[in-house]
Each structure stands twice: as C-alpha cells, then as structure tokens.
Coordinates of C-alpha atoms in Angstrom, one line a residue:
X28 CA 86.0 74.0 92.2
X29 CA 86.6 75.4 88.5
X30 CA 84.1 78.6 88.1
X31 CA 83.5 80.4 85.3
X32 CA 86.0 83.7 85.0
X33 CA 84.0 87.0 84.7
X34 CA 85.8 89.1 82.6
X35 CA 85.2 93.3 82.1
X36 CA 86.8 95.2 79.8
X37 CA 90.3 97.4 79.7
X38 CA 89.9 100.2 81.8
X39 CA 90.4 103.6 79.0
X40 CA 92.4 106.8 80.0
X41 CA 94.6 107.6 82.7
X42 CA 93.0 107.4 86.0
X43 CA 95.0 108.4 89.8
X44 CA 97.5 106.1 90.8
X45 CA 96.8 103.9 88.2
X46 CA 100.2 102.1 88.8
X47 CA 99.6 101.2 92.5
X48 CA 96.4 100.2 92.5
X49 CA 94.8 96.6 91.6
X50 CA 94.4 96.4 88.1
X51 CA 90.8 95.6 88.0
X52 CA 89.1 95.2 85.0
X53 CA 86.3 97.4 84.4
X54 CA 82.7 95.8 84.8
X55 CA 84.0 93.1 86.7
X56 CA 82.5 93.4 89.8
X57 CA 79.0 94.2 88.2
X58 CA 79.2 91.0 85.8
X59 CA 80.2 89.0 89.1
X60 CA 77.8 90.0 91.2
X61 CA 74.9 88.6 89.2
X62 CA 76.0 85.4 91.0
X63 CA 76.9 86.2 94.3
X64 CA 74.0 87.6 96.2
X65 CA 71.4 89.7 95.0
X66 CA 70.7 93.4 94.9
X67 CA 69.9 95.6 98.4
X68 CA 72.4 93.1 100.1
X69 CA 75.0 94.8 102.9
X70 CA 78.4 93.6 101.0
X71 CA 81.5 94.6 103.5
X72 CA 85.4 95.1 101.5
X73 CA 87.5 94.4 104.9
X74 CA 90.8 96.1 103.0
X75 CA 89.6 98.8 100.8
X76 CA 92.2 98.1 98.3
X77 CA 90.1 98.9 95.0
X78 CA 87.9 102.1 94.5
X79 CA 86.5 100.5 91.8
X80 CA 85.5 97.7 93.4
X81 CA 83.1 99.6 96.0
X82 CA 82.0 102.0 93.4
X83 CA 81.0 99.1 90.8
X84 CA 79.5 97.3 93.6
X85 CA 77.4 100.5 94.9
X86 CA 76.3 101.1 91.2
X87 CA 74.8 97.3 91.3
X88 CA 72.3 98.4 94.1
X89 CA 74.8 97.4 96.9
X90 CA 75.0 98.5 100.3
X91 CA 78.6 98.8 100.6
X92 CA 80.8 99.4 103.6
X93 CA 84.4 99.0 102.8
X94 CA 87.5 99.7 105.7
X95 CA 90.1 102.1 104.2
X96 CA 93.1 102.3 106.8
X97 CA 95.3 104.2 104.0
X98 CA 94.5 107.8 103.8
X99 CA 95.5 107.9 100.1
X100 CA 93.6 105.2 99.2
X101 CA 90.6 106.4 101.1
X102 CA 90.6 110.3 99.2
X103 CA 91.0 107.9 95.7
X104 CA 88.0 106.2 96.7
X105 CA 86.2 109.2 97.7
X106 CA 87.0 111.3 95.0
X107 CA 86.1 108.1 92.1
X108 CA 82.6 108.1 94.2
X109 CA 82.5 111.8 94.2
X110 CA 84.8 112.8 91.1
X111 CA 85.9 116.6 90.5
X112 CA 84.3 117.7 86.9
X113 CA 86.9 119.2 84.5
X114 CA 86.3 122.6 85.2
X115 CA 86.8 122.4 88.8
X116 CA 90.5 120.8 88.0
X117 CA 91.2 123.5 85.8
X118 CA 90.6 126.1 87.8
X119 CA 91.6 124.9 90.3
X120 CA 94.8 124.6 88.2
X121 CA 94.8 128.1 86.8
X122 CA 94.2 129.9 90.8
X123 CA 97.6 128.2 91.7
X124 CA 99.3 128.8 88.8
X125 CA 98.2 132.3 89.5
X126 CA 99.5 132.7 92.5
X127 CA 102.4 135.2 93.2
X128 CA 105.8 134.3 93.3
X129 CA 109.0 136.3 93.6
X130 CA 107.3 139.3 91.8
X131 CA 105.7 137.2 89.5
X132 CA 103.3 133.8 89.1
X133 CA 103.7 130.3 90.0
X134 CA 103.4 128.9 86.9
X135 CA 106.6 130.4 85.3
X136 CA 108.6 130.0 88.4
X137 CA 108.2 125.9 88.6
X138 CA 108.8 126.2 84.5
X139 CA 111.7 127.8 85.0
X140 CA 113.3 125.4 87.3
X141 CA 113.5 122.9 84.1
X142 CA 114.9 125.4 81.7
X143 CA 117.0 124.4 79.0
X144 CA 117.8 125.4 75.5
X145 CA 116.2 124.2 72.2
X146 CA 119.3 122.9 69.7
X147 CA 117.4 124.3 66.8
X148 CA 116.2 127.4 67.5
X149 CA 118.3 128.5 70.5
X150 CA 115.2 129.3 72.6
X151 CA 114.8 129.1 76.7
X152 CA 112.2 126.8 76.7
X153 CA 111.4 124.3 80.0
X154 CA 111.5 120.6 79.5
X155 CA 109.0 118.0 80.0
X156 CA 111.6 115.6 81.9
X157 CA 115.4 115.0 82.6
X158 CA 116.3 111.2 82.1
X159 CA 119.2 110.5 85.2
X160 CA 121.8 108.1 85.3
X161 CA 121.5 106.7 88.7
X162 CA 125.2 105.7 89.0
X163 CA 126.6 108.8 87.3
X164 CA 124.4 110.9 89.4
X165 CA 122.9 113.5 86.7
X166 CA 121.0 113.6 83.6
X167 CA 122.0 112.0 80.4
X168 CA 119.1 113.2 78.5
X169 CA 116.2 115.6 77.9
X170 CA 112.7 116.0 76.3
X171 CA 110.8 119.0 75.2
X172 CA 108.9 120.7 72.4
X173 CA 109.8 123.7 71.7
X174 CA 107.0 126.0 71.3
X175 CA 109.1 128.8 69.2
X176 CA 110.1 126.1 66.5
X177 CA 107.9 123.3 66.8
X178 CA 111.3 121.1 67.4
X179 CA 110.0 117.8 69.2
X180 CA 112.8 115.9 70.6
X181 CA 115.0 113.4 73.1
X182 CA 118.5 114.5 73.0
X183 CA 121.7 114.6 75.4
X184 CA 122.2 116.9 77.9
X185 CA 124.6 119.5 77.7
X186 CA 126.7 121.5 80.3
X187 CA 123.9 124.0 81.0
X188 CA 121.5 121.3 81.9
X189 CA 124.1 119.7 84.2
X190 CA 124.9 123.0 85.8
X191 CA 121.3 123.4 86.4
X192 CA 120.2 120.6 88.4
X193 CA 123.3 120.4 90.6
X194 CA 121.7 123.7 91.9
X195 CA 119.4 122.1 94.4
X196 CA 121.2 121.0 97.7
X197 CA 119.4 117.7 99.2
X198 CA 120.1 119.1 102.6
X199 CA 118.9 122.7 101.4
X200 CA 116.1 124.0 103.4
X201 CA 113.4 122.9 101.4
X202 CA 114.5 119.5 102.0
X203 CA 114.1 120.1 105.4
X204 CA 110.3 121.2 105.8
X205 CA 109.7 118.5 103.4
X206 CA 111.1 115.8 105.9
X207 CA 109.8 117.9 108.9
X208 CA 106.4 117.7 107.3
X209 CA 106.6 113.6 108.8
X210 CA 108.9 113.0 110.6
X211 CA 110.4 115.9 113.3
X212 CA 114.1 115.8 114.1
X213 CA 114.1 113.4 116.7
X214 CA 111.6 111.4 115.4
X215 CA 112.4 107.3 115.8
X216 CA 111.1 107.3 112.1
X217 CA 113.9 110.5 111.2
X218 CA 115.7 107.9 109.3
X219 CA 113.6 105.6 107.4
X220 CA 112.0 109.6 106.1
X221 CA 115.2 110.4 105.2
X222 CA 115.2 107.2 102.7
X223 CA 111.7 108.3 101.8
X224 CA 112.4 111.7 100.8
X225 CA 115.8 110.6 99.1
X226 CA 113.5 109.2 95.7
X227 CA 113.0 112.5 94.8
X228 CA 115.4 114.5 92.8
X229 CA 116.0 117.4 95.1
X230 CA 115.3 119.8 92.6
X231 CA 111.5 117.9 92.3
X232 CA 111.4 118.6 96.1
X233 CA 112.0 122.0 96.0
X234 CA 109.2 122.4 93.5
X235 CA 106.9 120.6 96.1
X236 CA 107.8 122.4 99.0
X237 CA 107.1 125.6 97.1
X238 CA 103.7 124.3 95.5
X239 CA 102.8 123.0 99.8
X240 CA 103.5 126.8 101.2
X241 CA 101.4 128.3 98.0
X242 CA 98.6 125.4 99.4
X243 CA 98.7 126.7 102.8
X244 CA 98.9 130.8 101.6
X245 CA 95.8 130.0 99.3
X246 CA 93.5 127.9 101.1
X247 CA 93.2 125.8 98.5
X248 CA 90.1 123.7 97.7
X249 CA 90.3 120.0 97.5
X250 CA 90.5 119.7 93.9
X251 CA 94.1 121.2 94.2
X252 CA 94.8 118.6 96.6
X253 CA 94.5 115.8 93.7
X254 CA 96.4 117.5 91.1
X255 CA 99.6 117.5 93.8
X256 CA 98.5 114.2 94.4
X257 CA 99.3 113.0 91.3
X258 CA 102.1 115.3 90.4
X259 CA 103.8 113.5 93.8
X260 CA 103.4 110.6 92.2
X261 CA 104.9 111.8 88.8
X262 CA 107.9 113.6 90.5
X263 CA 109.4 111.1 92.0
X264 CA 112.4 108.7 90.4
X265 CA 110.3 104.8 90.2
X266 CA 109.5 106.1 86.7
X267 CA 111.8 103.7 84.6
X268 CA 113.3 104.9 81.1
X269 CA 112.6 104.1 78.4
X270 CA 110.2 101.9 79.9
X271 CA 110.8 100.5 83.4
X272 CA 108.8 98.9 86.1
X273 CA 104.9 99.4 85.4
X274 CA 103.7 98.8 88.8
X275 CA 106.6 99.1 91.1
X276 CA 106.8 97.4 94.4
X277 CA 110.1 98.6 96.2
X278 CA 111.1 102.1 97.1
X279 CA 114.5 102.0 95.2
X280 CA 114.8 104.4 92.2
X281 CA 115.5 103.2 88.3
X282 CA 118.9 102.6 87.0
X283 CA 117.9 104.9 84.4
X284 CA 114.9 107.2 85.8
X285 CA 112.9 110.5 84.8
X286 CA 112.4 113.3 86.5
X287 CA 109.1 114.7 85.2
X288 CA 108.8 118.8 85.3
X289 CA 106.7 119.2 88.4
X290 CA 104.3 122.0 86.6
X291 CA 104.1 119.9 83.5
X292 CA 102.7 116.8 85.8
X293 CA 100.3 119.1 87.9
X294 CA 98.6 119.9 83.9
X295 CA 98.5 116.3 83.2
X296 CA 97.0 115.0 86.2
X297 CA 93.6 116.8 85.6
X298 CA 93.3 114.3 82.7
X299 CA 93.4 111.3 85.6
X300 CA 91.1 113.0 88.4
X301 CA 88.8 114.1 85.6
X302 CA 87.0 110.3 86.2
X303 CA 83.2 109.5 85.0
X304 CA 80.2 110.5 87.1
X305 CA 78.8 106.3 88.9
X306 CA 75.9 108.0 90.3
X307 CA 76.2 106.5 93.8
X308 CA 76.0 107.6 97.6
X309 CA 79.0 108.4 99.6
X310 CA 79.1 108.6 103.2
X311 CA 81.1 107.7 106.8
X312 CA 79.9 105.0 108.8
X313 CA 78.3 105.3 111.5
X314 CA 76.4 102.5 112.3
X315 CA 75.3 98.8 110.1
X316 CA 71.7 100.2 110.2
X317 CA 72.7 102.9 107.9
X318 CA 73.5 100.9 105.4
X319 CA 71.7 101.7 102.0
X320 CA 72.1 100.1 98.8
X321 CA 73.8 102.4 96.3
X322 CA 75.8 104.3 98.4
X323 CA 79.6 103.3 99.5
X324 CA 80.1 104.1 103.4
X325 CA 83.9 104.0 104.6
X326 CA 85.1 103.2 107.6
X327 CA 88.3 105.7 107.7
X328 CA 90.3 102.7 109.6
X329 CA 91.4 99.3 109.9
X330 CA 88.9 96.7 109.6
X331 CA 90.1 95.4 113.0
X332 CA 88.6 98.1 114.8
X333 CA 85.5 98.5 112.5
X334 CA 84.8 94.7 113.8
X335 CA 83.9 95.6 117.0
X336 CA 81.2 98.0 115.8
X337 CA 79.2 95.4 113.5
X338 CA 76.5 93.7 114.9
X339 CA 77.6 89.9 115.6
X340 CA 76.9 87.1 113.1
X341 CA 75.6 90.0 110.7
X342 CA 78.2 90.5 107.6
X343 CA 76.9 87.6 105.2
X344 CA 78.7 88.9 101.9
X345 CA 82.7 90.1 101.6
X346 CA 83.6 91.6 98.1
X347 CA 86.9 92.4 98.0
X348 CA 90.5 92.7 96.2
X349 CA 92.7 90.7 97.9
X350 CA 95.3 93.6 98.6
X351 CA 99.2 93.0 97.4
X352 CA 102.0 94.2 99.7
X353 CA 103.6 96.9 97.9
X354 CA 106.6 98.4 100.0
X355 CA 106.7 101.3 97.7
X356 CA 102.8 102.5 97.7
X357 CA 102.6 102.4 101.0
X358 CA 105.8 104.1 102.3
X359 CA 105.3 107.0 99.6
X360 CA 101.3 107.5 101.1
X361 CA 102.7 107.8 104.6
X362 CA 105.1 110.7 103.0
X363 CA 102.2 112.0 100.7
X364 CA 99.4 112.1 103.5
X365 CA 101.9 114.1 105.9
X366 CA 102.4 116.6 102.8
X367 CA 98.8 117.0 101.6
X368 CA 96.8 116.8 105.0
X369 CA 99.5 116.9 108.2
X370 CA 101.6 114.5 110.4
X371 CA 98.6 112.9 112.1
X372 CA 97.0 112.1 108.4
X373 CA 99.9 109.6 107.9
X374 CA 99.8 108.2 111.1
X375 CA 97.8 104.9 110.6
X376 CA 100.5 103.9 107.9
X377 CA 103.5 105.2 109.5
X378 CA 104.4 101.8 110.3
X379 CA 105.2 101.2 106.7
X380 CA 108.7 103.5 107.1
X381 CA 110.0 101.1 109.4
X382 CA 109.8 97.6 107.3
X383 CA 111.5 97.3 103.9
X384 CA 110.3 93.8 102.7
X385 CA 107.7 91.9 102.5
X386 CA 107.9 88.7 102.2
X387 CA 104.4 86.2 101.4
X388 CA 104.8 84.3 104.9
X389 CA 104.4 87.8 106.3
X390 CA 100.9 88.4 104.0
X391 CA 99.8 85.2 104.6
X392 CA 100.1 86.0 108.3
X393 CA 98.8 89.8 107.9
X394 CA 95.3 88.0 106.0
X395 CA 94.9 85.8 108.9
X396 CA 95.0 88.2 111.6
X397 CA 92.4 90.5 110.0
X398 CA 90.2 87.4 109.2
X399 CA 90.4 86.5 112.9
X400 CA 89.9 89.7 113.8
X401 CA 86.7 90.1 112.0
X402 CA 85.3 86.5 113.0
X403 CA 82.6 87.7 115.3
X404 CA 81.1 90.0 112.9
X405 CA 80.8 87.4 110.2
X406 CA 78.2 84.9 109.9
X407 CA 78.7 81.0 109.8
X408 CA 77.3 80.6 106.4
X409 CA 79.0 84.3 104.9
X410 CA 80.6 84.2 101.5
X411 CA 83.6 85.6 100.0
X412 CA 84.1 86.5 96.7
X413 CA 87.8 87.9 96.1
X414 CA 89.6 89.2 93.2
X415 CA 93.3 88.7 92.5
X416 CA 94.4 91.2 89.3
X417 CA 97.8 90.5 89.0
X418 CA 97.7 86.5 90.6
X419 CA 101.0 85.4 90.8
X420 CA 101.5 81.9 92.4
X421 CA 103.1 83.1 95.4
X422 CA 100.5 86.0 95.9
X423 CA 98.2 83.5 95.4
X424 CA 99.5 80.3 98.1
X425 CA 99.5 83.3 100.2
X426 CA 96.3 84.3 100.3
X427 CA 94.8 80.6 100.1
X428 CA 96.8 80.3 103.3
X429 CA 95.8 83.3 104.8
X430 CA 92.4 83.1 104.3
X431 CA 92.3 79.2 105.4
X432 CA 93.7 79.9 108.5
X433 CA 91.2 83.2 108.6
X434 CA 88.6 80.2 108.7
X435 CA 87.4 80.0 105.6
X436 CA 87.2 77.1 102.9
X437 CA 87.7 77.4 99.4
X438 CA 84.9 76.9 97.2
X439 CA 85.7 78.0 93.9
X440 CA 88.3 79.2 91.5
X441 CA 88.8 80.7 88.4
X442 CA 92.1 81.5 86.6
X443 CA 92.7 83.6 83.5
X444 CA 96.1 82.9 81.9
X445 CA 96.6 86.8 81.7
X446 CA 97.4 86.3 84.9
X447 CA 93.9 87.1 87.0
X448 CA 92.3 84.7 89.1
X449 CA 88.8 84.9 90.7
X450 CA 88.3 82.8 94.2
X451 CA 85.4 82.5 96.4
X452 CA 84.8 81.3 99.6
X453 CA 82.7 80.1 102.4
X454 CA 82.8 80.7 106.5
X455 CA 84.2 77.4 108.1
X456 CA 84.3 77.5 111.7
X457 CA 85.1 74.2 112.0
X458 CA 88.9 72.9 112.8
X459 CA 91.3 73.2 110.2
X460 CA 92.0 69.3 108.7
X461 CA 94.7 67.2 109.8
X462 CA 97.9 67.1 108.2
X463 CA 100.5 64.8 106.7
X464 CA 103.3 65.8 104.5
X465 CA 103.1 62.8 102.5
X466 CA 99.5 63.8 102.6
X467 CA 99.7 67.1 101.1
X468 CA 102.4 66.0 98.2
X469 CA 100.0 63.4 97.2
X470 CA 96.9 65.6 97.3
X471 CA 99.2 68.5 95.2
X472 CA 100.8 66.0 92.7
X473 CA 97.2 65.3 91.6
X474 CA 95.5 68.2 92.0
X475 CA 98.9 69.9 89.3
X476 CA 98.4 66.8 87.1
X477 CA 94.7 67.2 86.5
X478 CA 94.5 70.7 86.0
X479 CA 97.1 70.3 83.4
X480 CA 95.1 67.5 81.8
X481 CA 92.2 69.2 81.8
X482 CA 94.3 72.1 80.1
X483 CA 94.9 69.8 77.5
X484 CA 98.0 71.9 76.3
X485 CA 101.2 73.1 77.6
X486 CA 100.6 75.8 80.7
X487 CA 102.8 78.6 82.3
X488 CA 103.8 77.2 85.8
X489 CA 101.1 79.3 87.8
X490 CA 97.9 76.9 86.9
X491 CA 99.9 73.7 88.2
X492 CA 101.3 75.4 91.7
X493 CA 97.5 77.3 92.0
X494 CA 96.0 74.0 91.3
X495 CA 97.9 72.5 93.9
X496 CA 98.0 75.1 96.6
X497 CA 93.2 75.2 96.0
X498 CA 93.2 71.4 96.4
X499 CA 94.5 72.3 99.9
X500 CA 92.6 75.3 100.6
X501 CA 89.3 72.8 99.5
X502 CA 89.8 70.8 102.3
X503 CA 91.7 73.2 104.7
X504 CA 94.8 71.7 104.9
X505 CA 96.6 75.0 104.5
X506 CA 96.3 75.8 108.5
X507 CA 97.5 73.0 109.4
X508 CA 101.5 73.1 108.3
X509 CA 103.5 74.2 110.8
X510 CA 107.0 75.9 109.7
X511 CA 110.7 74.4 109.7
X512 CA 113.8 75.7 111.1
X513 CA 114.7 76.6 108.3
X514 CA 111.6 77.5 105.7
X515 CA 107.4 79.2 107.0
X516 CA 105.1 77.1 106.5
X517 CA 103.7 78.8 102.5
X518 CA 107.7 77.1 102.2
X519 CA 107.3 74.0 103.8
X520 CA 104.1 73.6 101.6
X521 CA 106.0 74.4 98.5
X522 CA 108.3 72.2 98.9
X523 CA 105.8 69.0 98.3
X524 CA 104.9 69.8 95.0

C-alpha cells in the first residue's frame, strides 16, 4: 500500500492564479512518471484541474489529452503550454495604457481613481491599495511610495481618502454593464450575479468596466486578455490584510481586505503571465488517433461528453490532480469568462452561481459520476495515478470514496506530512465488497494503529483517518456504506473510527 512520495521542488515567482490553483510541486509529475508507464503512452487528465500537470507530463514525451470544462482554467493551461514572452505583455501593456481617455490616456485616468496625498511631501500621488474595514464600510488605511519624496509607507486614511471612494455608486452604471455582461435583467441567475459582483469595491468595478469598453474599442490581442485576467483577480476583496486566507474557498470578502489599484495590478501581472518556454505541442482534440507524445490536446468540455468520443476499452493511463471544490474559483471564472470573452464563454460553469457550499458528500458524489461516466472509455486493467496538493482528511475520504464507487481499487499511497499525498489506482470492475459496520471499525481501528506504529512517533491526525479511510478503499469497502437519516455515507464511515 505505502509508495514512495515523489517530491519536486517549490515552484519560484509568481505565476496566474497561483492562489486557486493546486499547489503542485514543480517536477513532480516528471519524477512520477518514471514509474507509471513509459514514454509515447496516451495519458488522459479527466478534470483538467492543473496546467502543470499536462504540461510536465507533455514535456516527459506524453501524449496528453486532458478535459477542461472551466474556460479560465482552460486559457491558464493554454497560455502555460503556449506562454506570452515579456515583450508581448509589455506592449501589450503600454497600447492600453495608451489609449485615449477623456482627452487624455488610460493609464493616468485608472491612477487617478486611487489618488491620495503623500503626508511628507504633500504630493498627489495614487496608491498601491486601500485596506477596508468590512464592518465600518471604508478604508482604514493606505499604501504608496511616493515618487516625488521617496516616502514608503502604510498609514491611516484621512478625510480625502474617505471622500474619495464613497464616489463610486454600486448601482451606478458601470455596475450595471458589469452585471449585464452575465447575467441580463431577468436572468434566473440576476441574483446570485448580483452577490458575485458585490466582492468588488465598486470603485475596482468601475475601473474594469472602463479597462472592458477600451478592450472592445482596441481590438485587443490576447496578451491583454491575461493582464485583466490577473488584475480581476487582484481587484477583488478575498485579499486578506495583513495576511489573510492564502487560498480562499468561499466567495465572502475579508474582515479586513485590500483593494489593490486596478492599473498598479494590470503592471504586476506581466510578472505572472511572463511563464518559462516547456517546449511542447498544443492543440484541440479531434479524435484519439491524433494523439502525439509531446503535445497537450484539450478537450474544451466536460469529460462526460469527451467519453463518448474515445474509442472503447482504450484509455489505459489517467494522470491527474484530484480537483478541490472551491466555491470561490469557480463562481468568480463564470463572472471573469462573461467579462473577458462573452455570456456564452461562462456558460459551462454558470451552474456554480446557483450553489454556495460544497460539502465532501457532494464531491464524493461529483467523482463518482464522472468515473461512471467515463467507464466505457477506460480499460479493465487502466491505472490512475492522482495527486492531492493540499490532502486534507476529509478531501481525501472523499476522493477514496469517490473514486471506489467510480470503480476503481486503491493500490497505493503516499503521504507527505506537509500535507500532500500521492494515490494510485487500478480499474476494478468487479462488485464493490460487502459491508458490515462492525466490519469497517475493525478494519479502520487497525489500519490508524499501524500506520501510527509504523510512524514510530507522535502524528498530526490526518495519517491515522487517511490510514483508515485506504484500508477501505484497498478492499472497496467504501461503495458499499449506505447513508443514515441523519449523516452521508463519507459520515457514517467516519463515525467508526
């Protein structure tokens, strides 16, 4: 059961969407694949929830087809295949800031919107960010170096500042082309936009709205597409002061949050998109002939209906990163796709308006479906070999579950105690075992208990409840539980150890 854990390295720099994305250690996939498979092999990533992952995998000689139903995730993938050079970013950055605006240029205008005053010098200079009280409803504080003085500072707000920021109506009309943008008045999603839209500071909206009609009066090239990208990401309030939530799942804003100067964000992003050339093929799918080792070909959907399209009994190797509901990545990609690319971009994900929570029950159930949904495609003796970044016990019960009831049997497992875990599996299409309770809490109690022996020292709570939940995934007994009145099944499970 125990494998050995392949470990890559820190990934350097800032890369795009770094914070909603699977944390995936770089070289990773390429150190793991020199056990699972061999070069030239057709590898298939059913949820498309890690550019790196296809890209490391391509640059290993791997034919790689990988389902992206997210159109954010998809251009992220694309564009770390594909990456914009620096230059093109730049000027790509200096054309819009270039372009006119109310007699003069862009650039100034968005400045301006974050003007304040030095305290040393008495200069109009524009801030880097606004830090906002969420219950007092305005900023509290301020950061910017002053270019006259060379004054580098946080500092309270004063009555300018307040002033200032006030001036941007939510229900002005650039708020309502943004929420127009996705959702039309009458729309059955009007609402759950509305609570979209609401974490951005209105003031970072109307600097979007303005930067969107300068996208459409340009023509602009894709590489401006990524900078707004990014800056959509920076703009909005999940951005936690002093520190905050790294990787934030829910759409609520911080009790404390910043509200980073649109312009300023749009200059820092070519830093992220800015990525390292891998060398490898890009291209859509057309057909599992196509295939070609060293190029990633996306499917620009959900694996469900990709499945119908592979040739049965074909897909022997799945490399993938077990994807994490995250409430808050995919809501703000429906919003972002409708703003970068149209309405009918954000359509495959619109769905993740209407539903607020996410609970592992529901993954565990989401993992099984596409499993299922995949099971003629996939031959009986196929592998799996799935990576969990951030491998929380629940996260992880629920995808030993899914991927049991999916069919598959666990065959291997490796935990890191930084919180990354490794598992790999094999096609089962047998019946799922026979359960008993008792059963399972004795099987549980003795999986915990020997992987805590084996530790030989005292553990965080995660390897005794992974241990547990793998012994049942060995044998399959996951399927098997049916749920309470009261408590799903991943519950009903979790009480027995």
């Amino acid at each position: 059961m125990e494998i050995a854990f392949v470990p890559g390295t820190p990934v350097r720099g800032a890369s795009p969407l770094a914070r909603f994305l699977p944390p995936l250690e770089q070289g990773s996939v390429a150190a793991a694949l020199e056990r699972f498979g061999k070069k030239s092999d057709r590898v298939l990533d059913p949820f498309g929830a890690s550019p790196r992952l296809a890209v490391e995998a391509a640059a290993e000689e791997r034919a790689v087809l990988v389902a992206v139903n997210n159109p954010v995730a998809r251009y992220v993938l694309e564009r770390t295949a594909k990456p914009f050079t620096i230059h093109e970013l730049q000027s790509a950055l200096s054309r819009l800031g270039s372009a006119p605006k109310d007699g003069g240029r862009l650039e100034p205008f968005l400045l301006d919107l974050y003007r304040t005053q030095c305290s040393r010098c008495g200069e109009r200079i524009s801030a880097d960010y606004f830090v906002w009280d969420r219950e007092d409803g305005e900023p509290v504080l301020k950061f910017y170096s002053c270019p006259h003085c060379s004054q580098t500072i946080e500092e309270p707000t004063n009555e300018e500042d307040l002033r200032r920021a006030h001036e941007y109506e939510r229900r002005g009309l650039h708020h309502a082309m943004a929420l127009e943008q996705l959702a039309p008045r009458g729309d059955p999603e009007r609402q759950q936009a509305e609570e979209a839209l609401a974490v951005y500071p209105s003031r970072a909206v109307y600097a979007i709205v303005t930067v969107l009609n300068k996208l459409e009066q340009l023509d602009a090239g894709e590489a401006v597409r990524a900078l707004l990208l990014s800056a959509l990401d920076q703009a909005n309030a999940l951005w936690g002061h002093p520190e905050g939530r790294s990787r934030p799942l829910q759409l609520s804003a911080s009790p404390r949050y910043l509200e980073n100067n649109v312009w300023r964000a749009l200059e820092w992003a070519a830093g992220h998109w800015a990525l390292p050339d891998p060398k490898v093929g890009l291209r859509e799918w057309t057909d599992w002939q196509s295939l070609e080792p060293g190029i990633v070909t996306i499917y620009p959907g959900p694996v469900r209906e990709l499945a119908p399209q592979l040739p049965t009994g074909r897909v022997q190797h799945i490399l993938t990163v077990i994807p994490r509901p995250n409430q808050a990545f995919w809501t703000l990609s429906a919003l972002w796709a409708a703003w970068l690319w149209g309405r009918e971009a954000a359509d495959p994900i619109r769905a993740a308006l209407r539903r607020r929570r996410y609970d592992w029950a529901w993954h565990a159930s989401a993992l099984r479906s596409t499993l299922r949904a995949m099971k003629e495609a996939v031959g009986n003796q196929a592998q799996v070999l799935g990576f969990i970044p951030d491998a929380e016990p629940g996260f992880v019960a629920a995808t030993l579950s899914g991927f049991d009831a999916g069919g598959y049997r666990l065959t291997g497992r490796a935990l890191r105690s930084e919180g990354q875990a490794i598992l790999t599996w094999e096609r089962d299409p047998g019946p799922e075992g026979s359960v008993s309770l008792s059963g399972i809490a004795d099987s549980m109690s003795l999986a915990a208990r020997s992987a805590l022996e084996a530790r030989g020292e005292p553990a965080r709570y995660a390897l005794p409840h992974i241990a547990a939940f793998s012994a049942l995934a060995a044998e399959r007994l996951l399927a098997g539980v049916r749920p309470s009145e009261t408590r799903s099944a991943l519950g009903v499970v979790g009480e027995q150890l």
